[in-house]
XYZ file of C-alpha atoms in Angstrom:
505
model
C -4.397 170.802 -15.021
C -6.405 172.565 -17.702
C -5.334 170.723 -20.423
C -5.882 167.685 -18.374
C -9.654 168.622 -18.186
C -10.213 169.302 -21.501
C -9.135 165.838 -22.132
C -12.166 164.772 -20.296
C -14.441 167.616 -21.867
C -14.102 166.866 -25.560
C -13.655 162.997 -25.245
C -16.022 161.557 -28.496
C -17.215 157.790 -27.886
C -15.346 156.857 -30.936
C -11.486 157.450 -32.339
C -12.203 161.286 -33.733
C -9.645 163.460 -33.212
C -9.830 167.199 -34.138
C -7.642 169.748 -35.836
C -7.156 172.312 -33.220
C -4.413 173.806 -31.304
C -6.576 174.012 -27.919
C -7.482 170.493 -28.382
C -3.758 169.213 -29.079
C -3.769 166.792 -25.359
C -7.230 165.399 -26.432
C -5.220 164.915 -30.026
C -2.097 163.315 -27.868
C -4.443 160.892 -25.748
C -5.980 159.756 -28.561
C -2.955 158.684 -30.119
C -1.521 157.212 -27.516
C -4.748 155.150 -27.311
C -4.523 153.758 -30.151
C -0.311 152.803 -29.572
C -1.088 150.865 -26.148
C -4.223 149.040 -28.328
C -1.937 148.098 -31.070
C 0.507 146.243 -28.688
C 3.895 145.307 -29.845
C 2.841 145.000 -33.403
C 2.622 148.346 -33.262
C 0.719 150.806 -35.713
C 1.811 153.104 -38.689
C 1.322 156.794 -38.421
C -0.901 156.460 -41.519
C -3.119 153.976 -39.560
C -3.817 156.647 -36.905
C -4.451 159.396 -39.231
C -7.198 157.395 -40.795
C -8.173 155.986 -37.112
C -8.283 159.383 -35.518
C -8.964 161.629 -39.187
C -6.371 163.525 -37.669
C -4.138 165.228 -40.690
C -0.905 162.717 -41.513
C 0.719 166.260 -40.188
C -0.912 166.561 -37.416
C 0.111 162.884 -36.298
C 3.837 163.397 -37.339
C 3.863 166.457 -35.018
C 2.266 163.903 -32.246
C 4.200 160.885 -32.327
C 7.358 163.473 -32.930
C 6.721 164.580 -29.430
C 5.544 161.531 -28.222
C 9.114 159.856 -28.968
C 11.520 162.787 -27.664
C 9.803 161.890 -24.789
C 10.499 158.081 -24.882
C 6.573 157.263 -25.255
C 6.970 156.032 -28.409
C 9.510 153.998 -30.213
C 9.995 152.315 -33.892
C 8.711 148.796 -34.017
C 10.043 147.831 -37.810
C 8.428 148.036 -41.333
C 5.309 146.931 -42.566
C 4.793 146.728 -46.157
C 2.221 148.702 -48.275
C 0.700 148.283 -51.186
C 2.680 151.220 -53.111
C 5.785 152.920 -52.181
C 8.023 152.327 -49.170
C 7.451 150.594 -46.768
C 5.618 152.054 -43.996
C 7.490 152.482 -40.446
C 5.640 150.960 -37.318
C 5.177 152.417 -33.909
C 4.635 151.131 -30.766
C 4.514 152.446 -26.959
C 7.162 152.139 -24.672
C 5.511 150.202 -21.791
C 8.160 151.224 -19.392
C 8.069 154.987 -19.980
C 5.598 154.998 -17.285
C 4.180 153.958 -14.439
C 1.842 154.031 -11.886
C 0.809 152.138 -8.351
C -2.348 150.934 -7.191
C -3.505 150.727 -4.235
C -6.365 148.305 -2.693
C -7.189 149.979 0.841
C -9.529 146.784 1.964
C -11.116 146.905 6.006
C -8.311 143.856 6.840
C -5.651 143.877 3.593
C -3.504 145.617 1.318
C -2.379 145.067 -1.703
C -0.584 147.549 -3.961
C 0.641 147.173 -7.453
C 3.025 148.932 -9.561
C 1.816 149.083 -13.219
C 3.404 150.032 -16.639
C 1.825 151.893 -19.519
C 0.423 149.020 -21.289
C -1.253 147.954 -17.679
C 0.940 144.980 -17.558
C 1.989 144.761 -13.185
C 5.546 144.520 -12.911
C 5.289 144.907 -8.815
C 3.267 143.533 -6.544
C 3.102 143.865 -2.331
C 0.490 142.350 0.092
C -0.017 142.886 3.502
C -2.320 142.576 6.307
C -4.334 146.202 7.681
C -6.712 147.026 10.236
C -8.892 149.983 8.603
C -10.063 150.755 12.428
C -6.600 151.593 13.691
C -6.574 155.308 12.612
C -6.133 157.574 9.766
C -2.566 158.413 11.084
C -1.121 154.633 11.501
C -3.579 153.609 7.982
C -2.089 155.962 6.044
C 1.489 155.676 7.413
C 1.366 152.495 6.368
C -0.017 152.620 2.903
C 3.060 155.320 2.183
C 5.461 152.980 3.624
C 4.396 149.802 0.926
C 4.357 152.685 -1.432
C 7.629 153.850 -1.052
C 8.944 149.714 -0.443
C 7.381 148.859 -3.300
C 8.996 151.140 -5.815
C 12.049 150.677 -4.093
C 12.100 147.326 -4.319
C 12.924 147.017 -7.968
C 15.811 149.253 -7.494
C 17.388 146.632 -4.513
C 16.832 144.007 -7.189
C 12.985 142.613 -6.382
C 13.991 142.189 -2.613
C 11.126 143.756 -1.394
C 8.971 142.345 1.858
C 5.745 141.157 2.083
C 2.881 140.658 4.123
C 3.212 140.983 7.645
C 7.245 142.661 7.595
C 8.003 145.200 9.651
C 7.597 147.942 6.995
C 3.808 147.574 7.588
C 4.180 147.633 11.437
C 2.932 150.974 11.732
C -0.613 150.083 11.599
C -0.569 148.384 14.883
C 2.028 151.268 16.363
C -1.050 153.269 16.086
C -1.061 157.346 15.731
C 2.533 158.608 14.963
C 3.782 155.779 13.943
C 6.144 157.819 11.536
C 8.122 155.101 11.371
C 7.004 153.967 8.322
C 6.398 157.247 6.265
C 8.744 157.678 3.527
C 9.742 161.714 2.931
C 7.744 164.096 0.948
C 11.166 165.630 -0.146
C 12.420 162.177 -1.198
C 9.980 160.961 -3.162
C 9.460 164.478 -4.945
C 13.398 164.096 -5.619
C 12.532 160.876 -7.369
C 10.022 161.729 -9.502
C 9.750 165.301 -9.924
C 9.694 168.640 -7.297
C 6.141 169.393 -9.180
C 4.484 166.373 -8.712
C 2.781 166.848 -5.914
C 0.843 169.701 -7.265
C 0.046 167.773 -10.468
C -3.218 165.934 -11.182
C -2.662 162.583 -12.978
C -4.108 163.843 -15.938
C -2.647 164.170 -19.379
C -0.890 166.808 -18.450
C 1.876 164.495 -16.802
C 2.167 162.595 -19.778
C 5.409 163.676 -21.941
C 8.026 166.076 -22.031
C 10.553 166.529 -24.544
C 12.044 168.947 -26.988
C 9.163 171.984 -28.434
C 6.867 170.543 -25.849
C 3.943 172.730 -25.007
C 0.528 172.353 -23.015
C -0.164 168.727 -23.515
C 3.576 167.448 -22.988
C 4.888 168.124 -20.116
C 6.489 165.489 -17.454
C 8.459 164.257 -14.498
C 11.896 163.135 -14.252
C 12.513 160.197 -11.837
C 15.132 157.852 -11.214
C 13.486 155.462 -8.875
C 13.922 151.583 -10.769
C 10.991 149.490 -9.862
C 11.309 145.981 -10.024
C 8.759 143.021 -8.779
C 9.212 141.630 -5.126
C 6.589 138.660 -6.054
C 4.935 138.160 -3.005
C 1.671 137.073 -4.442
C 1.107 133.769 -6.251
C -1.276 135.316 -8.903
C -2.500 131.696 -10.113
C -3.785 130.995 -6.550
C -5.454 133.954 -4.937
C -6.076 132.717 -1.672
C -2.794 131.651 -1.471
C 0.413 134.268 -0.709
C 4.242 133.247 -2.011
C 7.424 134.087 0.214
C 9.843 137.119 -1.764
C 13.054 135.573 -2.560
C 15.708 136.332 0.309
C 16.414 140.222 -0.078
C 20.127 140.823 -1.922
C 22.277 143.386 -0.648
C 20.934 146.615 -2.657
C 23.446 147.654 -5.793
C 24.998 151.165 -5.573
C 23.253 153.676 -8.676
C 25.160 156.696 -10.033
C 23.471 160.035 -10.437
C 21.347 160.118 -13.118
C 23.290 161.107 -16.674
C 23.597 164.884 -17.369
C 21.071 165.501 -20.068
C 18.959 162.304 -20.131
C 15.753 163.013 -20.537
C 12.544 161.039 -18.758
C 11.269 157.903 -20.035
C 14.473 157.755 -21.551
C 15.406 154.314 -22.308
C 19.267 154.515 -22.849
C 21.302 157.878 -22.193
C 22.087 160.429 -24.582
C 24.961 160.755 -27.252
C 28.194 161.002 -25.311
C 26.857 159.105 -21.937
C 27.841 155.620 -21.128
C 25.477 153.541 -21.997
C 22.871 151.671 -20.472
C 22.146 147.856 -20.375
C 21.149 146.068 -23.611
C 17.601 147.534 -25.675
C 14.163 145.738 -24.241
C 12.319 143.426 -26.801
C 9.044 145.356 -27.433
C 6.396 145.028 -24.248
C 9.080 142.461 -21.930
C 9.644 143.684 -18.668
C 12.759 145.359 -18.314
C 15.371 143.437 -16.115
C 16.305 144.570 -12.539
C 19.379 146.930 -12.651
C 22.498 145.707 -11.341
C 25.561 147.595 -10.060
C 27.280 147.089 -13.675
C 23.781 147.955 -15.846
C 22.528 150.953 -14.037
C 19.845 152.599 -15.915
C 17.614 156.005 -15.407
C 13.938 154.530 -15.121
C 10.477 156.047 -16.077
C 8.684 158.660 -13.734
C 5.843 157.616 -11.255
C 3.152 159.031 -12.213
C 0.639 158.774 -9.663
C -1.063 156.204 -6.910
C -4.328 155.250 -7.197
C -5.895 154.551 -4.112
C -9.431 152.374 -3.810
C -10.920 151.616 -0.924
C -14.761 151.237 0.398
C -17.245 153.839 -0.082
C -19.056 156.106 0.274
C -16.785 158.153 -0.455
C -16.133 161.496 -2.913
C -14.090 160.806 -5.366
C -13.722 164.033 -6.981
C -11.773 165.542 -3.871
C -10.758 162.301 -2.376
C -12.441 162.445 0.711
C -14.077 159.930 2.698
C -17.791 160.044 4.101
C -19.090 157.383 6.818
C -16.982 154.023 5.248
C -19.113 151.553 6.396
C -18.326 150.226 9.971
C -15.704 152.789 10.327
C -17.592 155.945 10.903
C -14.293 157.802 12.579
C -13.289 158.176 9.053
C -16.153 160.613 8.137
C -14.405 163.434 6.045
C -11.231 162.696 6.326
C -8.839 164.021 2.654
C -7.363 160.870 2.171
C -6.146 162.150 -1.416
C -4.537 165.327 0.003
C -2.930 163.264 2.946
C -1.302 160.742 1.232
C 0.107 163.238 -1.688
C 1.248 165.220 0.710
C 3.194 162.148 2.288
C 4.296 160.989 -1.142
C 4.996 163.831 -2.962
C 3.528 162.594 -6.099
C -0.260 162.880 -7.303
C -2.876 160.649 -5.581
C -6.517 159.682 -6.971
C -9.404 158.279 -4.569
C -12.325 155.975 -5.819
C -14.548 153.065 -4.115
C -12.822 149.662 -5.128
C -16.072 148.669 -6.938
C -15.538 151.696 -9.079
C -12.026 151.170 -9.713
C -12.355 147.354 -10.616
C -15.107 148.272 -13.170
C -13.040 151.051 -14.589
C -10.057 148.065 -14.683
C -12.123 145.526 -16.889
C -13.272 148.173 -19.154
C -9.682 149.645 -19.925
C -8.975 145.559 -20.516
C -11.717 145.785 -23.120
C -15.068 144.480 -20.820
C -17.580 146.232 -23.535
C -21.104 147.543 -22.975
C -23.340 147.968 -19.966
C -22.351 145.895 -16.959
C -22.292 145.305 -13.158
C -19.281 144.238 -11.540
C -20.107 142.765 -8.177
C -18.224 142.338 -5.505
C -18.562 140.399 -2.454
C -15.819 140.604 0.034
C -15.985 142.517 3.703
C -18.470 143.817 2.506
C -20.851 143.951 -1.094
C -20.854 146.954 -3.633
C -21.198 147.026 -7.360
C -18.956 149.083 -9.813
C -21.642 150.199 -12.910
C -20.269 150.727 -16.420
C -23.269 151.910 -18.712
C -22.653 152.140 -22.412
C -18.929 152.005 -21.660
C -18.376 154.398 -19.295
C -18.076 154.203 -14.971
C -20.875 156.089 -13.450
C -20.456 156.882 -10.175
C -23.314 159.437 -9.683
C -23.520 163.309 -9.214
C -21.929 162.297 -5.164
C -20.142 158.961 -6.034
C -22.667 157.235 -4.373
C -24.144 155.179 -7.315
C -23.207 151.257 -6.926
C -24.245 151.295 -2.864
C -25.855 148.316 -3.999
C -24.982 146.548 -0.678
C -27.763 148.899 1.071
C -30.542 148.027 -0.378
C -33.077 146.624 1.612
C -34.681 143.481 0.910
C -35.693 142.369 4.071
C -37.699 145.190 6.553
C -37.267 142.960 9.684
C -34.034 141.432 8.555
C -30.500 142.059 10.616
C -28.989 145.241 11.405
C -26.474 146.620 8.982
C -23.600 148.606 9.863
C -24.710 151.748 7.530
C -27.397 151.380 10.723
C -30.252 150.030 8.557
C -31.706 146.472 8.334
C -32.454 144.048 6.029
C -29.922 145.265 3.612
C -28.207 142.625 0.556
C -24.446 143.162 2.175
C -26.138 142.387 6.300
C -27.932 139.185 4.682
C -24.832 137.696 2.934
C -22.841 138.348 5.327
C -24.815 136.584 7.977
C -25.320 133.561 5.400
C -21.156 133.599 4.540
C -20.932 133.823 8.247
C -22.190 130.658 8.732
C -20.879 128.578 6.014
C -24.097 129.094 3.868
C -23.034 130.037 0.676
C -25.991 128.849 -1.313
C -28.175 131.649 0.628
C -25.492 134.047 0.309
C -26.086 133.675 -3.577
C -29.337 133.416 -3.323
C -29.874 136.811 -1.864
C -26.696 137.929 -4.462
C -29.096 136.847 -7.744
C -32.383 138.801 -5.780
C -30.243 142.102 -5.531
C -28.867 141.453 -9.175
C -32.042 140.839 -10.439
C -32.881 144.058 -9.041
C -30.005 145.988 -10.796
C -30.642 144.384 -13.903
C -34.678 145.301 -13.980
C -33.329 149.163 -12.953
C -30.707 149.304 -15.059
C -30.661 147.087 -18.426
C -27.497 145.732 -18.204
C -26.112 143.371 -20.326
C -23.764 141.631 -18.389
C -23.498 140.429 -14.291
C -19.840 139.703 -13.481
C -19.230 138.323 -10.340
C -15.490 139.181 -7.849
C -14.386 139.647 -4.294
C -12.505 136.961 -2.162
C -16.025 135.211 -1.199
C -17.010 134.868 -4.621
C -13.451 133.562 -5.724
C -13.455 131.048 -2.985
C -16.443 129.462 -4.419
C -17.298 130.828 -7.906
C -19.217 127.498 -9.106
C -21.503 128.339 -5.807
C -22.005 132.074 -7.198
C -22.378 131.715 -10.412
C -25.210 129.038 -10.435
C -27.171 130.574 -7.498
C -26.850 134.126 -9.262
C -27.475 132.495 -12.446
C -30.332 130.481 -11.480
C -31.984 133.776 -9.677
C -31.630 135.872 -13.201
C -32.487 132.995 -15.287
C -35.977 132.405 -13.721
C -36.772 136.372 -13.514
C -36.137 136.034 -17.693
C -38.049 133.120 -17.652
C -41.161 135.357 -16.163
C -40.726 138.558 -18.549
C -40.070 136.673 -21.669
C -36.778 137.992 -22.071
C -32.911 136.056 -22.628
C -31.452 135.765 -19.568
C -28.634 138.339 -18.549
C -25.378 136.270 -18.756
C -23.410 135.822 -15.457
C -19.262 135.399 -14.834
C -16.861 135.598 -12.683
C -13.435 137.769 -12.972
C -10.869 138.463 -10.988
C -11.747 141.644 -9.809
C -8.343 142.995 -9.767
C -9.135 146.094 -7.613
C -5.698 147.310 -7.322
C -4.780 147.237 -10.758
C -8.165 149.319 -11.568
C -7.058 151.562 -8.987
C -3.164 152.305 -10.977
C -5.609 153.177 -13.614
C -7.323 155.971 -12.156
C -3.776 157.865 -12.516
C -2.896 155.891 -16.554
C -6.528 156.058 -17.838
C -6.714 159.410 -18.675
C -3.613 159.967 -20.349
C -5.307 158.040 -22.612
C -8.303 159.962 -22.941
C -10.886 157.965 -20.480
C -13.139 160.423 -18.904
C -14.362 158.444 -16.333
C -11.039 157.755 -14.506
């Protein structure tokens, strides 16, 4: 864990690495930044000295490591201007992976996500956030472990309303659905559980030392498809569930991340073309897959995200400190990291390359904002900054649930409520107007299933609000846009983020 925090500590706003053995994981992250940037084209170790201004030692040492460990393979020759021809690198997507978690008041929807945050796994089902801690998170652990499993019976997984997620209606001790601590530590590692999804958890291999150490796991993932990603409001059927394929042990001496065994084992199915997703194993191609590295979990606030505990979630006040992080890792077996869903969608678009200051909006069950100044999440000295449904715009307007009135999330609400969505963006722009006078933003983007049932509505009543306020001060008008606002995938990179150096996962 202490490497894993220095990490965080020395992380520079640009690509400058330094020369010095306590720094070597801030060294590693850095590196294997600038790998998952460069895509399958991959990147020559010369290119990252002069990126980083890290020694061409120093990077031959790294991306030594980083490939006993399977992080890093060749990706071919590129030519240079004198000499041979340089040899290319490139990260191994599949090395790795992480799930996601979006813990909404009525849904779930979880995600399993590779290194180069590409989903390869996706579940959806339906949740009542009042039933209970007990049945809520018995639940989320059973998709968890369904999810993962699914690959390895061949993408059969359920979705949606299946009897895996039953638990939440079975109420407290509904066990039913709680995978074992002890077998999902088997899968991916006895020492997980005490393990932060920091860099620490990033590689293992052959002379590692404090920045390279790692989880075996043999768990294949695969995806069960049961959500038409084109059409968000609409959800797909999985294809009928095959009878799941027997797996040998894993080989003697293969190492994690491995992606075929080692010298003298039988080998594994057929090499991966650079960044594809690998194929579903079958009874004749059985293949040791990547450790899990972690679940993200994001959910509504307030909340504190630093010890993943929840305060008053708004409307469901029996949740008021309860160690949501702590419970579910202890379920699991495998490290867990908490954050509101606004947070964790603005940390998503900025790892996809969102640049600058921005807002990210969204309007679902409820109305929050995720705020990403000069590139990084802030979430305030108590993760309470972005409670931007709860500010009051209206002293005599309707009660709120956080027990105030007049607040932005109360009045669109009401307006959604009853089928006005003009107001409803109407009050939106007001609020964002007053973000964007606070805060200097560059950038409003719009998400949340209200906003992506109507995004024409939203964007021109937002729009129109922020253009006339620029129109009064003289000033270009802040540009407005919808995204996806893929929470769950923001939330799988709470646990990847960091091993690439990101502070503010």
């Amino acid at each position: 864990m202490g490497e894993a925090r220095k990490v965080g500590e020395v992380r520079a706003a640009a690509d400058a690495g330094v020369n010095l053995p306590a720094l070597r994981s801030h060294n590693t992250a850095l590196v294997l930044d600038l790998l998952r940037r460069a895509g399958v084209e991959g990147i020559s170790r010369l290119e990252l000295a002069e990126r980083t201004g890290l020694t061409p030692q120093a990077v031959s040492k790294i991306t030594g490591r980083l490939r006993d460990a399977g992080l890093a393979a060749e990706a071919g020759r590129r030519a240079s201007t004198g000499g041979k021809p340089r040899t290319v690198l490139r990260l191994v997507p599949e090395a790795g992976h992480a799930v996601g978690v979006h813990l909404d008041r009525d849904a779930l929807r979880l995600v399993l996500v590779n290194l180069a945050g590409t989903v390869v796994g996706e579940r959806y089902t339906d949740v009542d956030l009042g039933a209970g801690a007990e049945a809520v998170v018995a639940a989320v652990a059973g998709e968890v472990e369904a999810l993962v499993d699914g690959w390895a019976r061949g993408g059969g997984g359920r979705s949606g309303t299946d009897a895996d997620a039953d638990a939440v209606a079975a109420g407290p001790g509904a066990d039913a659905a709680r995978p074992g601590t002890d077998a999902m530590a088997a899968r991916h590692g006895a020492d997980a559980v005490t393990a932060g999804p920091g860099a620490d958890a990033v590689v293992a291999g052959p002379g590692a030392d404090a920045d390279v150490s790692g989880r075996t796991g043999w768990t294949p993932v695969n995806s069960p498809t049961v959500w038409d990603r084109s059409t968000p409001s609409r959800r797909t059927d999985p294809a009928p569930e095959a009878a799941p394929p027997t797996y040998p042990a894993p080989p003697p001496g293969a190492t994690a991340g491995s992606p075929l065994p080692p010298p003298g084992v039988a080998a594994g199915p057929p090499a991966q073309a650079p960044g594809a997703t690998p194929a579903p194993p079958t009874a004749a191609t059985p293949f040791p897959p990547p450790p899990l590295l972690g679940v993200g979990v994001a959910l509504p606030g307030p909340l504190d995200h630093t010890r993943g505990v929840l305060h008053r979630v708004t409307g469901f006040a029996e949740w008021d400190g309860f160690p949501l992080r702590d419970a579910l890792g202890e379920r699991l077996g495998v490290p867990v990291a908490v954050d509101k869903d606004t947070n964790a969608a603005a940390l998503g678009l900025a790892v996809a390359g969102e640049r600058g200051s921005f807002a990210y909006l969204h309007l679902g069950t409820g109305l929050g904002a995720g705020l990403v100044i000069d590139g990084v999440v802030r979430r305030g000295a108590r993760t309470a900054a972005g409670e931007f449904g709860h500010q009051v715009v209206q002293l005599d307007g309707p009660p709120c649930d956080c027990g105030d009135r007049g607040c932005v999330e109360a009045l669109c609400l009401t307006a959604v409520s009853r089928g006005d969505l003009a107001e409803a963006a109407r009050v939106l722009g007001i609020a964002a107007g007053n973000l964007v006078a606070l805060l200097d933003i560059d950038l409003v983007l719009l998400g949340g299933r209200t906003v992506t049932g109507a995004p024409e509505m939203f964007l021109r009543g937002v729009g129109a609000v922020l253009d006339e306020r620029a129109r009064r001060a003289g000033e270009p008008p802040v540009p407005v846009r919808t995204v996806p606002g893929d929470i769950a995938e923001g939330a799988a990179q709470l646990v990847l983020a960091p091993l690439f150096g990101r502070a503010d996962a």
